[in-house]
CSV table of N, CA and C in Angstrom, one decimal:
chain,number,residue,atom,x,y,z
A,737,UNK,N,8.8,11.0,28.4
A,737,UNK,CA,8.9,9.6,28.4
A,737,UNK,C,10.3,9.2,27.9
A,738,UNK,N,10.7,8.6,28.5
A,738,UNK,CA,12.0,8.2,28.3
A,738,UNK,C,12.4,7.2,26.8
A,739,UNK,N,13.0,7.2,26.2
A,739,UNK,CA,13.2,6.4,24.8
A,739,UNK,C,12.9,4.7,25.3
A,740,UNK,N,13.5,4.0,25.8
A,740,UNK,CA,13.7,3.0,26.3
A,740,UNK,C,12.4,2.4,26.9
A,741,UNK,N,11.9,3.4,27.9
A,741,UNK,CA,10.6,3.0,28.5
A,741,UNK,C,9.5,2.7,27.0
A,742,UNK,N,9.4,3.8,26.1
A,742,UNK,CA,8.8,3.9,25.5
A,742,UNK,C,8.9,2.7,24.1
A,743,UNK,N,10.1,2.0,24.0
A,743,UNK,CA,10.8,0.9,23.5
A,743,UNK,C,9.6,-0.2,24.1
A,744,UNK,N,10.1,-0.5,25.5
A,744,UNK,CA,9.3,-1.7,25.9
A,744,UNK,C,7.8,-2.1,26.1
A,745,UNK,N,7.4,-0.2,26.1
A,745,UNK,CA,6.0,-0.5,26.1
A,745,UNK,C,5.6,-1.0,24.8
A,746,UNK,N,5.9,-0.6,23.7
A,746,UNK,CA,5.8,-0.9,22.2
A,746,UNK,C,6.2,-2.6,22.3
A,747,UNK,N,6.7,-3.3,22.6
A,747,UNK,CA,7.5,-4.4,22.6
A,747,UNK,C,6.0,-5.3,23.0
A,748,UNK,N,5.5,-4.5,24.2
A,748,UNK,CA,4.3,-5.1,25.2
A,748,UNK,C,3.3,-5.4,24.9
A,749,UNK,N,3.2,-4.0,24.0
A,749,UNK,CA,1.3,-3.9,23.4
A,749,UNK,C,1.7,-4.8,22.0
A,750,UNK,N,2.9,-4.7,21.4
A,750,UNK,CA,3.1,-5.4,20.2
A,750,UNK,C,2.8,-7.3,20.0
A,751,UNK,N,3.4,-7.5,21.3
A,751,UNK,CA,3.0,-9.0,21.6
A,751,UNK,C,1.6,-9.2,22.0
A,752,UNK,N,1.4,-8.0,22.9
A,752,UNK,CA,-0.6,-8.4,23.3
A,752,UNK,C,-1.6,-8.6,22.3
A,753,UNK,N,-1.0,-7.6,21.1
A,753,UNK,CA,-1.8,-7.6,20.1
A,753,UNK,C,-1.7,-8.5,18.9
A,754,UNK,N,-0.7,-9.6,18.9
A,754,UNK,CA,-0.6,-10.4,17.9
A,754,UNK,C,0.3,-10.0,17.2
A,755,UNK,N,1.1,-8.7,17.0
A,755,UNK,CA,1.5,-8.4,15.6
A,755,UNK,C,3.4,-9.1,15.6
A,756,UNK,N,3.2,-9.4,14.4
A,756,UNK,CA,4.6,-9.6,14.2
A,756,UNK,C,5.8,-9.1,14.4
A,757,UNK,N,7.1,-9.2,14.7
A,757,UNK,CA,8.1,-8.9,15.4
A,757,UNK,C,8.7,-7.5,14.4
A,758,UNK,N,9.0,-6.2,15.1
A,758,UNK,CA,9.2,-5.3,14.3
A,758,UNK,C,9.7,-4.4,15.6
A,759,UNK,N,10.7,-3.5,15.5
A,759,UNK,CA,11.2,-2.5,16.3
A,759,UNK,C,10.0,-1.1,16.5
A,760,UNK,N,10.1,-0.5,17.4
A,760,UNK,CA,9.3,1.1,17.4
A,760,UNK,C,9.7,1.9,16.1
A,761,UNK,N,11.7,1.7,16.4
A,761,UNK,CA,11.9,2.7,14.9
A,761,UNK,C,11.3,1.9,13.4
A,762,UNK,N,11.6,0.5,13.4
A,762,UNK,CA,11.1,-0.3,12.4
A,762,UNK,C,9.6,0.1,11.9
A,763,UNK,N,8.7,0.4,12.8
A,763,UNK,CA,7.5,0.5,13.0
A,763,UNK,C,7.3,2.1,12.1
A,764,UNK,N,7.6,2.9,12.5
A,764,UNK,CA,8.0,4.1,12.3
A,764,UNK,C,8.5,4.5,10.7
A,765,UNK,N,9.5,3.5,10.3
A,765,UNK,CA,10.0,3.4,9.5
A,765,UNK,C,8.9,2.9,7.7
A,766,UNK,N,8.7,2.2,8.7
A,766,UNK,CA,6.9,1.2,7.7
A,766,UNK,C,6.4,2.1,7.5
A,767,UNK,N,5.2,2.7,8.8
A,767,UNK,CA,4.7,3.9,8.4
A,767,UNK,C,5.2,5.0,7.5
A,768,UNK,N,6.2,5.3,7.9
A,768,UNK,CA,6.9,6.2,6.5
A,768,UNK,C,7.0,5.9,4.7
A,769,UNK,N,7.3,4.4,5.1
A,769,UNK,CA,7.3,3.8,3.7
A,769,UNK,C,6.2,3.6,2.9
A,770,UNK,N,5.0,3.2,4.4
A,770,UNK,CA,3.9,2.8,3.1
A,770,UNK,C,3.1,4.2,3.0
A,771,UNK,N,3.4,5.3,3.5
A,771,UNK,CA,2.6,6.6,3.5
A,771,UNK,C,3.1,6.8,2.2
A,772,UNK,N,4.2,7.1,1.3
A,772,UNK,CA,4.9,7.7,0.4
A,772,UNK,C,4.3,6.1,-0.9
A,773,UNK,N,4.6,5.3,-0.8
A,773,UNK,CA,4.1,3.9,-1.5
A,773,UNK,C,2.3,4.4,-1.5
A,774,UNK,N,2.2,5.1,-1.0
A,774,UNK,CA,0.5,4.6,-1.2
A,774,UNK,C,0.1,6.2,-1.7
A,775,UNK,N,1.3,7.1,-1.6
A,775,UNK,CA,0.9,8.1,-2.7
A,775,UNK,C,0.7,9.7,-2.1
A,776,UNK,N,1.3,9.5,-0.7
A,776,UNK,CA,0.8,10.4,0.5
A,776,UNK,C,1.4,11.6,0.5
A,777,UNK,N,1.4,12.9,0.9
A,777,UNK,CA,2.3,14.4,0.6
A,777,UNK,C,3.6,13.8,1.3
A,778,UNK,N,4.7,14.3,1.0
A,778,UNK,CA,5.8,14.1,1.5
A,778,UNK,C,5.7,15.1,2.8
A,779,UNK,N,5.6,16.5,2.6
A,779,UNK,CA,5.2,17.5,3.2
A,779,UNK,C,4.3,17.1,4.7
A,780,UNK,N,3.3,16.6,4.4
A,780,UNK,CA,2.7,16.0,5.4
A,780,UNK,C,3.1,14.7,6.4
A,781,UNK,N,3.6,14.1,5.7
A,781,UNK,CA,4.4,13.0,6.4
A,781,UNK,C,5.5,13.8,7.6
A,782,UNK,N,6.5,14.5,7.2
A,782,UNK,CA,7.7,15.0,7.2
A,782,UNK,C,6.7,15.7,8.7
A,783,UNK,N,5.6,16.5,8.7
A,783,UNK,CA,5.2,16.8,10.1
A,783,UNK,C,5.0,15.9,10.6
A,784,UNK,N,3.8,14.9,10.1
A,784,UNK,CA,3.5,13.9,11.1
A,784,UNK,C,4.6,13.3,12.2
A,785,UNK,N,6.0,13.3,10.9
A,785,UNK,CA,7.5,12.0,11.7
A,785,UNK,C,8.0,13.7,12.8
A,786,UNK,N,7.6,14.7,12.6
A,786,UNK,CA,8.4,15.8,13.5
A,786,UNK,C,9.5,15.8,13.0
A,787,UNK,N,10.0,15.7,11.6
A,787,UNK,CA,11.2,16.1,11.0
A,787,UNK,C,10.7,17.6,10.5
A,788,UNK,N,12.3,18.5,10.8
A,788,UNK,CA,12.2,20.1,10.4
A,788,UNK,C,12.0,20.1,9.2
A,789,UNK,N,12.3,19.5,8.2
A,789,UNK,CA,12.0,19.7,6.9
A,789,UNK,C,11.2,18.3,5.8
A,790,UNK,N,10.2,18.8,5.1
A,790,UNK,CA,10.5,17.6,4.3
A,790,UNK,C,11.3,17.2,3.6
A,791,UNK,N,12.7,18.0,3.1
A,791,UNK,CA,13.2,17.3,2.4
A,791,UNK,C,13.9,16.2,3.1
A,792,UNK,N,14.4,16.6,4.4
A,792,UNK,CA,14.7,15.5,5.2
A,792,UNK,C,14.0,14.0,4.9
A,793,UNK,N,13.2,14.2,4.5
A,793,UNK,CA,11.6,13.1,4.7
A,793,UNK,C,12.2,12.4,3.6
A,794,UNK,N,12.1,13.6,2.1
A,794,UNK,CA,12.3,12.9,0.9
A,794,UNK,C,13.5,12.1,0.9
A,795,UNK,N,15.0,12.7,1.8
A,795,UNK,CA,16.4,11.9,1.6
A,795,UNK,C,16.4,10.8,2.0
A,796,UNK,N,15.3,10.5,3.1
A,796,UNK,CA,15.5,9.2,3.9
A,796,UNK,C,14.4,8.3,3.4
A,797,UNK,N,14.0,8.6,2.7
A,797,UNK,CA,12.7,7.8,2.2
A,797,UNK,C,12.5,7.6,0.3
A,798,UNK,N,13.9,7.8,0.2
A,798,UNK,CA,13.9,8.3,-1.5
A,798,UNK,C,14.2,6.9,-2.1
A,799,UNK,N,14.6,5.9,-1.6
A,799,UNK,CA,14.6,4.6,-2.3
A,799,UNK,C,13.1,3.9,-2.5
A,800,UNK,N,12.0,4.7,-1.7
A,800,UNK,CA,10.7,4.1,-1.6
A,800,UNK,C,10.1,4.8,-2.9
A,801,UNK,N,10.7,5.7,-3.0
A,801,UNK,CA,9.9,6.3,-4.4
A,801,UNK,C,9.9,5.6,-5.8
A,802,UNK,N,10.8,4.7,-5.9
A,802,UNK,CA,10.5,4.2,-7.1
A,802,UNK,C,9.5,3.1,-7.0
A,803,UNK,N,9.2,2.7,-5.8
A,803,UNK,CA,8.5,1.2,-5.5
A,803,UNK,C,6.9,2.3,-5.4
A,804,UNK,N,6.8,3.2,-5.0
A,804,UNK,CA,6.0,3.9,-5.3
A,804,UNK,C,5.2,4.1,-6.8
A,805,UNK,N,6.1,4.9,-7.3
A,805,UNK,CA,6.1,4.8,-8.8
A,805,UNK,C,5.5,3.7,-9.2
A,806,UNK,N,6.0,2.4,-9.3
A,806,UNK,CA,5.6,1.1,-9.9
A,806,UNK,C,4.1,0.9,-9.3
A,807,UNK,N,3.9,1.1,-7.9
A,807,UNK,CA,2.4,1.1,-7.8
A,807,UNK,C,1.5,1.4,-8.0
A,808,UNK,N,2.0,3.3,-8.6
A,808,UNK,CA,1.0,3.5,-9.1
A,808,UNK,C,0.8,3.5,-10.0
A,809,UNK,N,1.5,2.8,-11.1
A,809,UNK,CA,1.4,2.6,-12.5
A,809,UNK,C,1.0,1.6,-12.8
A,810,UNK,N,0.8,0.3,-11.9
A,810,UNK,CA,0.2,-0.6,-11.7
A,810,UNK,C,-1.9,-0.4,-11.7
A,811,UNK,N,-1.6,0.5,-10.6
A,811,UNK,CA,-3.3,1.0,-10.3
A,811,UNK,C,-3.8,2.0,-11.3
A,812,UNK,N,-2.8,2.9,-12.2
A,812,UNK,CA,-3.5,3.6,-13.3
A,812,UNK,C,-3.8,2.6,-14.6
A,813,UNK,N,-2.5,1.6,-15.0
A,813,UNK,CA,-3.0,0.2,-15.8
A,813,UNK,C,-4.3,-0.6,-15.8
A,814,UNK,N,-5.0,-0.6,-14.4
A,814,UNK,CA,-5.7,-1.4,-14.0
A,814,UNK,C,-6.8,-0.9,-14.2
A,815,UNK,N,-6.5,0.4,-14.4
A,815,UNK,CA,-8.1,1.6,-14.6
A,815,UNK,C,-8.8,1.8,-15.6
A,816,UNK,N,-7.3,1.3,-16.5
A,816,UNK,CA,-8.0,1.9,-18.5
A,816,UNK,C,-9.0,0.2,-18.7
A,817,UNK,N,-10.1,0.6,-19.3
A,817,UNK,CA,-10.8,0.2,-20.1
A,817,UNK,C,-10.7,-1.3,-20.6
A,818,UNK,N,-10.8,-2.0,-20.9
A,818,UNK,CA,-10.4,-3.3,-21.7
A,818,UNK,C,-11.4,-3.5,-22.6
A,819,UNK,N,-11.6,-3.7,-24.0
A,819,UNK,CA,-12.6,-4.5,-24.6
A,819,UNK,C,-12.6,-6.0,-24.1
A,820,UNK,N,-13.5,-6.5,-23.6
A,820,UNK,CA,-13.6,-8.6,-23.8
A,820,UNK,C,-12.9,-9.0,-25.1
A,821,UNK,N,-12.4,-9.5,-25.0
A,821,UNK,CA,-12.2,-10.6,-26.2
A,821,UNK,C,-13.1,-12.1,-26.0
A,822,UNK,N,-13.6,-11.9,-27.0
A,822,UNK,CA,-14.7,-13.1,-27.1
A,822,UNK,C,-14.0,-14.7,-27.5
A,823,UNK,N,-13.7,-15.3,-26.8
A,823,UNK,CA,-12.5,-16.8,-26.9
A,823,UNK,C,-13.5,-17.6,-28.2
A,824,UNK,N,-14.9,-17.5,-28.4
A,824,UNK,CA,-15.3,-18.7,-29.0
A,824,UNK,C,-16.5,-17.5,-29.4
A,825,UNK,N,-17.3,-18.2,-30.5
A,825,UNK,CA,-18.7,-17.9,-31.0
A,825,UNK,C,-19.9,-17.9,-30.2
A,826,UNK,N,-20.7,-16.4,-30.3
A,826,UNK,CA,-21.9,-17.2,-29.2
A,826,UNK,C,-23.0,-18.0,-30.0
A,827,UNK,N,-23.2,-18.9,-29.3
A,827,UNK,CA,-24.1,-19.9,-30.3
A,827,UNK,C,-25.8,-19.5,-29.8
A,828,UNK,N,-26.8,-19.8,-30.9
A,828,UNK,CA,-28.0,-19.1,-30.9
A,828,UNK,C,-28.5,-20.2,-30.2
A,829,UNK,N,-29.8,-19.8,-29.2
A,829,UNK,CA,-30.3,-20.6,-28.4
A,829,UNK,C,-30.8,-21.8,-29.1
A,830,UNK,N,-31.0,-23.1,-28.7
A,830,UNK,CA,-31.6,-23.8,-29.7
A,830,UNK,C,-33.1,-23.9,-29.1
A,831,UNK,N,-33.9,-24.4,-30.4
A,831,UNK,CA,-35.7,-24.2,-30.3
A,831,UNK,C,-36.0,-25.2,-30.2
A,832,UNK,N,-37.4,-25.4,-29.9
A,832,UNK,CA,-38.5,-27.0,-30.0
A,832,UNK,C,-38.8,-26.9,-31.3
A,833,UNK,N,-39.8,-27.5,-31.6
A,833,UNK,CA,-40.4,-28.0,-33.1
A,833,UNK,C,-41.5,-27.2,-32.7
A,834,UNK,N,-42.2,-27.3,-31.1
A,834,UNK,CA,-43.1,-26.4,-31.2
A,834,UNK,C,-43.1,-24.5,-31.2
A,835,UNK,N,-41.7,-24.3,-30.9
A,835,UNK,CA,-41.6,-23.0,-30.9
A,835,UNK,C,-41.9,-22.5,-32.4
A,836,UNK,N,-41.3,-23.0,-33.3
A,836,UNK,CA,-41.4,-23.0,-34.8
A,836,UNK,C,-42.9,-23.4,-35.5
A,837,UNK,N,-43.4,-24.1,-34.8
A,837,UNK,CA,-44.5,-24.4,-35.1
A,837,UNK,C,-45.5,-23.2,-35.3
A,838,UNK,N,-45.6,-22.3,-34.0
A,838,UNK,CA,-46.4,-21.1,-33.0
A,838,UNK,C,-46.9,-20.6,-34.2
């Protein structure tokens, strides 16, 4: 398939489908970024794109690692525990005259 051809079909299905305005490589590029952002083997990726190596993967993708990082320190934050803090007193039910009465 020719680069080009394969350009406009992307261009085609992209408009059919609603999605917002983004290149094949652009496209490509995302996928790469949010695979590594969401915590994914670099190793793995690095096949999926058909690069010879992952370090390749890691050089072109190495600004995403810190945004990585923050996310997941974000989602391990989110995981620990919290005690409630109780803002006010809980107040005891109030009774009838007949409950007291019983």
């Amino acid at each position: 398939m020719k680069p080009d051809y394969a350009s406009r079909l992307f261009e085609t299905l992209r408009k059919r489908g609603g999605l917002p305005k983004i290149t094949l490589h652009g496209a490509r590029h995302e996928h790469a970024s949010l695979w590594i952002a969401g915590g994914g083997d670099v190793t793995l990726l690095s096949k999926r794109l058909g690069q010879s190596t992952s370090r390749i993967t890691a050089d072109l993708y190495v600004s995403r690692v810190g945004d990585a990082d923050r996310v997941h320190e974000e989602r391990v934050v989110g995981m620990i525990p919290r005690t409630p803090r109780v803002h006010e007193r809980v107040r005891a039910p109030l009774t009838t005259g007949a409950d007291e009465a019983g």
